[in-house]
Tab-separated table of C-alpha atoms in Angstrom:
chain	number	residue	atom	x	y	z
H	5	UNK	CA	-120.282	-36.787	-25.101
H	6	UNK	CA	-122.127	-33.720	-26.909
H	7	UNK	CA	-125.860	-34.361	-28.403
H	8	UNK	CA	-124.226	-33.919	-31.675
H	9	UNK	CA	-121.336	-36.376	-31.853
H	10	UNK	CA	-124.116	-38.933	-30.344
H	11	UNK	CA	-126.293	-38.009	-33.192
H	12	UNK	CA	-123.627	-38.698	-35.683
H	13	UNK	CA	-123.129	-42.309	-33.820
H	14	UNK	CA	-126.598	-43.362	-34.158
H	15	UNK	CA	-126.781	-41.902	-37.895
H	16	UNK	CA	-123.527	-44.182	-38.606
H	17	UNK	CA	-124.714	-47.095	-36.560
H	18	UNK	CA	-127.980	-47.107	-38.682
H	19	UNK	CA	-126.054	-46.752	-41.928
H	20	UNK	CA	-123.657	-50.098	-40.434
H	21	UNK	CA	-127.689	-52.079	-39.647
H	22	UNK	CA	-128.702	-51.245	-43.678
H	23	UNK	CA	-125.387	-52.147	-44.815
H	24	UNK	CA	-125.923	-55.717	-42.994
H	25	UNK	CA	-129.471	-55.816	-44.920
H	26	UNK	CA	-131.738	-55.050	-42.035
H	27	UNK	CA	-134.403	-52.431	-42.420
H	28	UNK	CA	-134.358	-50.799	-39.168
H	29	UNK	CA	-136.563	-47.506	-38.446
H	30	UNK	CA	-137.321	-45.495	-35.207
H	31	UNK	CA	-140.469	-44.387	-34.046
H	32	UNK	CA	-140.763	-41.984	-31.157
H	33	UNK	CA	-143.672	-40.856	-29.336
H	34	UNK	CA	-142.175	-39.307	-26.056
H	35	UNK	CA	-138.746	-38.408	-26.425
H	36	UNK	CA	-138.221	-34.944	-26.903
H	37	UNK	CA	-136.416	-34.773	-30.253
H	38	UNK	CA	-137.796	-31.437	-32.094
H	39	UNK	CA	-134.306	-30.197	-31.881
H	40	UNK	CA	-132.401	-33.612	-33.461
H	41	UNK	CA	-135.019	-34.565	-36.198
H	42	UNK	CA	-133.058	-32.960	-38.564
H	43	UNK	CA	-130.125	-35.704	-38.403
H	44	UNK	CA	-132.161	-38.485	-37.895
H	45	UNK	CA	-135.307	-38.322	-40.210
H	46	UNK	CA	-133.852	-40.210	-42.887
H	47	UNK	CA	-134.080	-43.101	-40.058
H	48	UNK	CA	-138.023	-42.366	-39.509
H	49	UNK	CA	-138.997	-43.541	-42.289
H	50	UNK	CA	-139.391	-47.838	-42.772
H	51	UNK	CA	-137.465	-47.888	-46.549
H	52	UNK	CA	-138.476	-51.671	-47.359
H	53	UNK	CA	-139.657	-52.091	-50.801
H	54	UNK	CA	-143.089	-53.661	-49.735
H	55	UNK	CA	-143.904	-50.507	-46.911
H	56	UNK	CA	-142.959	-47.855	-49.377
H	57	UNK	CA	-145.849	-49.370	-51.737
H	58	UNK	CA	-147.966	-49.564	-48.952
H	59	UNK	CA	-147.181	-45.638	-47.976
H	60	UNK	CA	-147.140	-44.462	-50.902
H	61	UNK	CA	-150.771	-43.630	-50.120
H	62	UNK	CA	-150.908	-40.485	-47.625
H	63	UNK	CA	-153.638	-42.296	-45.794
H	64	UNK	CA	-151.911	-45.554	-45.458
H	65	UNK	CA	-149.512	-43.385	-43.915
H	66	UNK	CA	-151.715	-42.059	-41.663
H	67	UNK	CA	-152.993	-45.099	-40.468
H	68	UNK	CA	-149.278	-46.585	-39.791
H	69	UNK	CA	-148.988	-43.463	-38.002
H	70	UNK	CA	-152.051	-43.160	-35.544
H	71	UNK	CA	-151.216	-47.107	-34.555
H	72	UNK	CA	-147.559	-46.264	-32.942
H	73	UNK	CA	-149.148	-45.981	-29.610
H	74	UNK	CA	-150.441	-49.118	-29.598
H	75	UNK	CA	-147.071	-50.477	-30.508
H	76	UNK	CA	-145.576	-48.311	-27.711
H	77	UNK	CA	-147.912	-50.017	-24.892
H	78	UNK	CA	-146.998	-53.544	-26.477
H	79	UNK	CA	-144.029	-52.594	-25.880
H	80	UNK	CA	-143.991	-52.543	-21.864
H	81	UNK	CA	-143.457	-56.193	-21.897
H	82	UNK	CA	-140.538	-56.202	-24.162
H	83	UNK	CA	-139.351	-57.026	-27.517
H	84	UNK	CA	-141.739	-58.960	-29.819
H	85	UNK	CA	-142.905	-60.140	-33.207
H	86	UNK	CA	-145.580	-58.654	-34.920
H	87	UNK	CA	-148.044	-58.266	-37.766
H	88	UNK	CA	-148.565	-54.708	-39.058
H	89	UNK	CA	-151.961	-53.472	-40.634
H	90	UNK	CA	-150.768	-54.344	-44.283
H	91	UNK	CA	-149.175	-57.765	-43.229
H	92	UNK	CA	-145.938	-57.118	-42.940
H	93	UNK	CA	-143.759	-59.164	-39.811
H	94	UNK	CA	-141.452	-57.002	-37.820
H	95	UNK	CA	-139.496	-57.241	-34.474
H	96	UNK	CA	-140.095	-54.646	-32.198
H	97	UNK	CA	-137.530	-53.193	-29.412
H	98	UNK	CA	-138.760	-50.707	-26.965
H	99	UNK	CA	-136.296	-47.888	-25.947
H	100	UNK	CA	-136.897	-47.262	-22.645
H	101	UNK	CA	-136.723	-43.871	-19.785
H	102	UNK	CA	-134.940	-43.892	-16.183
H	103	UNK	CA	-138.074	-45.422	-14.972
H	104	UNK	CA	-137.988	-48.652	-17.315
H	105	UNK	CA	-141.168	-47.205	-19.079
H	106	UNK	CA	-141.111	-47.288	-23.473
H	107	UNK	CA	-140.683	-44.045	-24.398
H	108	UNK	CA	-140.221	-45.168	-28.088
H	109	UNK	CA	-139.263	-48.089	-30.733
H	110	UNK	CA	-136.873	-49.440	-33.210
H	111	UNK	CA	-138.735	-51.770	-35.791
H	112	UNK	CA	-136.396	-54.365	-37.659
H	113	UNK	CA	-138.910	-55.202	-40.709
H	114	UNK	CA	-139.502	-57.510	-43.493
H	115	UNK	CA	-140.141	-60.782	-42.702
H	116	UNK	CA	-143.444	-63.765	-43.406
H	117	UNK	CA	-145.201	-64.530	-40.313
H	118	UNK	CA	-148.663	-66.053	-40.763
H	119	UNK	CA	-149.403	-66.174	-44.506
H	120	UNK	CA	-153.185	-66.515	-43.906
H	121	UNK	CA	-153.238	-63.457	-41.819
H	122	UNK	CA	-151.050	-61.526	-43.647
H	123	UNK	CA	-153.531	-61.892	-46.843
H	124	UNK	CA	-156.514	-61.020	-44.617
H	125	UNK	CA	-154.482	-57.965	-43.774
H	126	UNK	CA	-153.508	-57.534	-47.025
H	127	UNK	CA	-156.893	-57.526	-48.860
H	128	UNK	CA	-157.867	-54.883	-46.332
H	129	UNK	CA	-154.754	-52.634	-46.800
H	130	UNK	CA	-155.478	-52.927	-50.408
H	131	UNK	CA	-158.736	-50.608	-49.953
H	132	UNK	CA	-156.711	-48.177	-47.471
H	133	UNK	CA	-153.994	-47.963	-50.024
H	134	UNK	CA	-155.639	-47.510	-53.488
H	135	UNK	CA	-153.289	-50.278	-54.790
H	136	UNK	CA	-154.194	-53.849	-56.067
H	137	UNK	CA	-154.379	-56.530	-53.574
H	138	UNK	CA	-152.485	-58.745	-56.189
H	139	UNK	CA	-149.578	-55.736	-56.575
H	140	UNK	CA	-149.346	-55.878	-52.463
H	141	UNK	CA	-149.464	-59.792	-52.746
H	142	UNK	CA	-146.731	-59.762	-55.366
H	143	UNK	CA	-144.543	-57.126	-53.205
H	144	UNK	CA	-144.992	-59.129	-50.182
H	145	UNK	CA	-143.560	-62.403	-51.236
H	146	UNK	CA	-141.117	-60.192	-53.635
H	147	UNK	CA	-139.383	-58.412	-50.959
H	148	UNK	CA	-139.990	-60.121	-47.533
H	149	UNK	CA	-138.126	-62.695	-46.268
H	150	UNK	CA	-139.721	-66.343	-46.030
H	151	UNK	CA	-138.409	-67.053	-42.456
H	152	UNK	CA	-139.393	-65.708	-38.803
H	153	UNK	CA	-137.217	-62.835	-37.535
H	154	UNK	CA	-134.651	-64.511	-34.585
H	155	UNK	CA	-135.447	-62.437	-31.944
H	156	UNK	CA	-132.905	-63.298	-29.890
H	157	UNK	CA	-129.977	-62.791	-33.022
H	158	UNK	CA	-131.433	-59.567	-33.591
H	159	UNK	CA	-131.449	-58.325	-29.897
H	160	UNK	CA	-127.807	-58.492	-30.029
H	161	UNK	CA	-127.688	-56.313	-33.633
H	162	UNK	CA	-130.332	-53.885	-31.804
H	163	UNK	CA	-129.745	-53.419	-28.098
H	164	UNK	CA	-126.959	-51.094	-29.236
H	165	UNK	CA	-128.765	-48.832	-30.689
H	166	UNK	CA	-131.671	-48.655	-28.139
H	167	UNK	CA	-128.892	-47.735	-25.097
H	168	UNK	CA	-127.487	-44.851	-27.863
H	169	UNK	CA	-131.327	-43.347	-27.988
H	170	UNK	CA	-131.915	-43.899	-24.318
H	171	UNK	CA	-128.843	-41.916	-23.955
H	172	UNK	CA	-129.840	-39.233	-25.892
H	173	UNK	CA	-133.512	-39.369	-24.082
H	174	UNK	CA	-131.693	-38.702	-20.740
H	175	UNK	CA	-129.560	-36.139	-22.795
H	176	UNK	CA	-132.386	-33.965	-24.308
H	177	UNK	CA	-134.420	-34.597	-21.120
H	178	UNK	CA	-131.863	-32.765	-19.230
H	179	UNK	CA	-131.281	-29.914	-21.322
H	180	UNK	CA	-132.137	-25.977	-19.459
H	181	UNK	CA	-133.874	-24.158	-21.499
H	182	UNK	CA	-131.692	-22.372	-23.778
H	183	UNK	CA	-128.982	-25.060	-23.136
H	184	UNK	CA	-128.460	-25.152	-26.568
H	185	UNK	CA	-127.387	-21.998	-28.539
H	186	UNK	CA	-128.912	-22.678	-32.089
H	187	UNK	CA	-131.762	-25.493	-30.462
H	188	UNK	CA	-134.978	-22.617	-31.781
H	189	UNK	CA	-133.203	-22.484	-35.916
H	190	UNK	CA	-132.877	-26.557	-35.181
H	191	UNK	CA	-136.378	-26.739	-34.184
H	192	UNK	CA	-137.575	-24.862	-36.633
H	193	UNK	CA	-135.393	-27.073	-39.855
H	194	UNK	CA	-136.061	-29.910	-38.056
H	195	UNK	CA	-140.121	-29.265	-38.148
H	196	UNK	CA	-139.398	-28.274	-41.978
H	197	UNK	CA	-137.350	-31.515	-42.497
H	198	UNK	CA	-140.137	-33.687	-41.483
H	199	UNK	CA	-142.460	-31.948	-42.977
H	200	UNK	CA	-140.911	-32.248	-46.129
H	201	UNK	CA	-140.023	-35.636	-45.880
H	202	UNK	CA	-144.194	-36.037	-45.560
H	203	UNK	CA	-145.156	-34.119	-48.360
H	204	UNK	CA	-142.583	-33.705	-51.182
H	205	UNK	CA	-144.840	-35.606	-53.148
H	206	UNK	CA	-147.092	-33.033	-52.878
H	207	UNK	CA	-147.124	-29.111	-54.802
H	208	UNK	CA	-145.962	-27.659	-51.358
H	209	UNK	CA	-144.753	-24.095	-51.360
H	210	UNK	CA	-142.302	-22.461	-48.900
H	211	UNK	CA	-144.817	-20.250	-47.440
H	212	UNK	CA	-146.455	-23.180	-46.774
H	213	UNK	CA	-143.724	-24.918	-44.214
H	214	UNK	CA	-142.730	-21.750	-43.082
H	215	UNK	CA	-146.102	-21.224	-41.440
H	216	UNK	CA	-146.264	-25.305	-40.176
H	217	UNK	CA	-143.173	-23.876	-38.296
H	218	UNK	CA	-144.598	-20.860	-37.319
H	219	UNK	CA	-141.317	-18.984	-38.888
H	220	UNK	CA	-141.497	-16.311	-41.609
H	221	UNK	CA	-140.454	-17.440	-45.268
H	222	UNK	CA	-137.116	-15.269	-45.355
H	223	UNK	CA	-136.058	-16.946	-41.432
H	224	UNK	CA	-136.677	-20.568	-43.020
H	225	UNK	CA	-135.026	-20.069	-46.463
H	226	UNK	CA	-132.080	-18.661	-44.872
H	227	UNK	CA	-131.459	-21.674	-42.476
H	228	UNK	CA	-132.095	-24.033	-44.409
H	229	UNK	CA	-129.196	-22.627	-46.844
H	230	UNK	CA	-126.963	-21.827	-43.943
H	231	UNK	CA	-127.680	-25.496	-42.157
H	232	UNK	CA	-128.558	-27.776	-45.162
H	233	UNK	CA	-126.284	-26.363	-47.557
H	234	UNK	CA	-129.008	-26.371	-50.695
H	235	UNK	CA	-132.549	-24.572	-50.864
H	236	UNK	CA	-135.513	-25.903	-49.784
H	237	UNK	CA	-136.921	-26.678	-53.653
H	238	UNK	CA	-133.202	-28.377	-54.155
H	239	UNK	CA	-134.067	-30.551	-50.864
H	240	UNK	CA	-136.961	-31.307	-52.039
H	241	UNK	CA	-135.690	-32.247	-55.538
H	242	UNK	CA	-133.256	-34.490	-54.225
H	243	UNK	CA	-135.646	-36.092	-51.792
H	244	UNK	CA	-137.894	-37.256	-55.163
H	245	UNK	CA	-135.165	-38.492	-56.729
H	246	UNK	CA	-133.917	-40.847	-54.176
H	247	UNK	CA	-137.592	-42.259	-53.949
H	248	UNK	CA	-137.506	-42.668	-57.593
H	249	UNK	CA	-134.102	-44.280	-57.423
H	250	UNK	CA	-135.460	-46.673	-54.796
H	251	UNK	CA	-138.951	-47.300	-56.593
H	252	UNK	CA	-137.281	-47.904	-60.197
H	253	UNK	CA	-134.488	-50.360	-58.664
H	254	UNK	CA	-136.599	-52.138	-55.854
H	255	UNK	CA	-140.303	-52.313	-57.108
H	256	UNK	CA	-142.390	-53.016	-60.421
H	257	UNK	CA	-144.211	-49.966	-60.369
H	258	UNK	CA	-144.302	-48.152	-63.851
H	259	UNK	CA	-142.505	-45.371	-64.914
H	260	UNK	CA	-145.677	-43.577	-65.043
H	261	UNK	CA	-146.813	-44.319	-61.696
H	262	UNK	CA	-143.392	-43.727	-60.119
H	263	UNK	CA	-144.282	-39.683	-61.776
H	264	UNK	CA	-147.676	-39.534	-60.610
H	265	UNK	CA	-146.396	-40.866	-57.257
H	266	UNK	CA	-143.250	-38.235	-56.621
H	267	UNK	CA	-145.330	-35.716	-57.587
H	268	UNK	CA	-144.405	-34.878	-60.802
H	269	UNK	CA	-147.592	-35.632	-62.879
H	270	UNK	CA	-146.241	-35.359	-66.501
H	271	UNK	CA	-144.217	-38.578	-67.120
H	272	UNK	CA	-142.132	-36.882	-70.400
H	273	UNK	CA	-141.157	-33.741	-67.421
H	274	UNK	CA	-139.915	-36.360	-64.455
H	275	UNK	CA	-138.015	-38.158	-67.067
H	276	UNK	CA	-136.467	-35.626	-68.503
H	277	UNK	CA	-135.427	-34.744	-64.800
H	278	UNK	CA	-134.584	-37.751	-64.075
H	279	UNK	CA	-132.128	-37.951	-66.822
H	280	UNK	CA	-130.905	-34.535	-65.876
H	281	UNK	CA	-130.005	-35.607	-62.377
H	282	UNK	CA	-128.566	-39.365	-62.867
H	283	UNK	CA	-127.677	-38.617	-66.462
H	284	UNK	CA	-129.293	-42.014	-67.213
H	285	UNK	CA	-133.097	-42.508	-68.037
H	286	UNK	CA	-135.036	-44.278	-65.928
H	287	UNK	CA	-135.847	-47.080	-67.793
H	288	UNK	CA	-132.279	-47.237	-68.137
H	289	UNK	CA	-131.683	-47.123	-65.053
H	290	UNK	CA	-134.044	-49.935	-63.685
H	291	UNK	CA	-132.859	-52.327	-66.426
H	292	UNK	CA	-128.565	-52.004	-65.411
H	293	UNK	CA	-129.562	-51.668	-61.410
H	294	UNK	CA	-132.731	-53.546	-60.822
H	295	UNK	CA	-132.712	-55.875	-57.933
H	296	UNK	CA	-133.748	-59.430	-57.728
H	297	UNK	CA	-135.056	-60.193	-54.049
């Protein structure tokens, strides 16, 4: 089996989890992946309704961020049930190397655990965030589910996809240097990709990535196009308009905020975009595909 058709696997096999209603999300911290991120950073990213209000904030993000190794070394003793910093439950699968040892983790989020906790947490994440604590109250009981993740259901759901990533661990792990023709261009888009994915919200320009990946503007623009098929201003067009999909259909932020958080700033410009993209405004849109949790 090649990197790439494994890739493709674990991109479907996600896609088959979120079709099932799990949110499921990787986190690595040791597995060499510059070269794959490109495939797989749609999957890096927790998409439930209550962590993208959390994140929304860069330095909620942050925070979620700089915590992962603590996960990681919870992780040594096998899966568990958690709380995160905003009060969120989650089960937690490590992926492990040759040696046994957690190399990274698949999250399966969403869920109630301790209500009293999860408030404390809450109140406190609501001073990280910038948000209300009654907006993060209302999205928790919105859009997580009342009852304790079965940790023993989901193992069975999960354990899949933790062999297909220690596969590709022992995969990239054994790769010569050079081993793979185009692995320097997929470094490099796979750097941009993720760095996109961080900041699209922000007024990023292309010289900007091109020197987080230590490339020259004209090398980046021209594999993008040749790899992703678009430009980078298209990618990151499309990338705030799925978030403002999401937002509009699975949260009760205003149209205004939903602006100011893509990026956009001027409410009258992103809905005029919006309505050039889906060809449907988006108050439109949130009233025919809003979703009742």
């Amino acid at each position: 089996m090649s990197i790439y058709d494994l890739l493709r696997d674990i991109a479907k096999y996600f896609e088959h989890l979120q079709a099932q209603g799990y949110y499921v999300a990787f986190h690595n911290l040791l597995i060499p992946m510059e070269s794959c991120m490109t495939e797989l950073a749609p999957y890096n990213i927790n998409s439930n309704p209550f962590c993208l209000l959390v994140k929304s904030s860069s330095e909620a993000w942050t925070h979620c961020v700089e915590r992962q190794p603590k996960v990681l070394k919870a992780c040594e003793k096998g899966a568990f049930c958690g709380m995160c910093y905003a009060g969120m439950g989650e089960a937690v699968f490590p992926v492990r190397n040759k040696e046994g040892q957690p190399v990274a983790f698949l999250s399966v989020s969403g869920y109630q655990l301790d209500k009293e906790q999860a408030m404390q947490r809450i109140k406190a994440a609501a001073v990280r965030c910038g948000h209300s604590e009654e907006q993060i109250r209302e999205a928790y009981f919105r859009h997580l589910k009342p009852e304790k993740p079965d940790l023993d259901k989901l193992a069975v759901q999960i354990a899949p996809l933790c062999r297909m990533f220690e596969l590709l661990n022992m995969l990239l792990g054994g790769l010569p240097h050079g081993g793979v023709g185009d692995l320097t261009q997929n470094s490099i888009l796979s750097h941009a990709v993720v760095y996109l994915r961080r900041h699209y919200a922000e007024q990023i320009s292309a010289s900007e990535v091109a020197q987080v990946c230590h490339c020259s503007v004209s090398t980046l623009s021209h594999l993008f196009k040749k790899k992703m098929g678009i430009s980078i201003s298209r990618y990151v067009q499309e990338l705030r308009m799925n978030d403002a999909r999401r937002l509009l259909r699975d949260t009760d932020l205003s149209v205004n905020m939903v602006s100011d958080m893509l990026g956009y700033g001027n409410p009258n410009y992103f809905c005029n975009v919006f309505r050039r993209e889906t060809g449907i405004a988006p108050t439109m849109f949130r009233a025919k595909y809003r979703r009742d949790f």
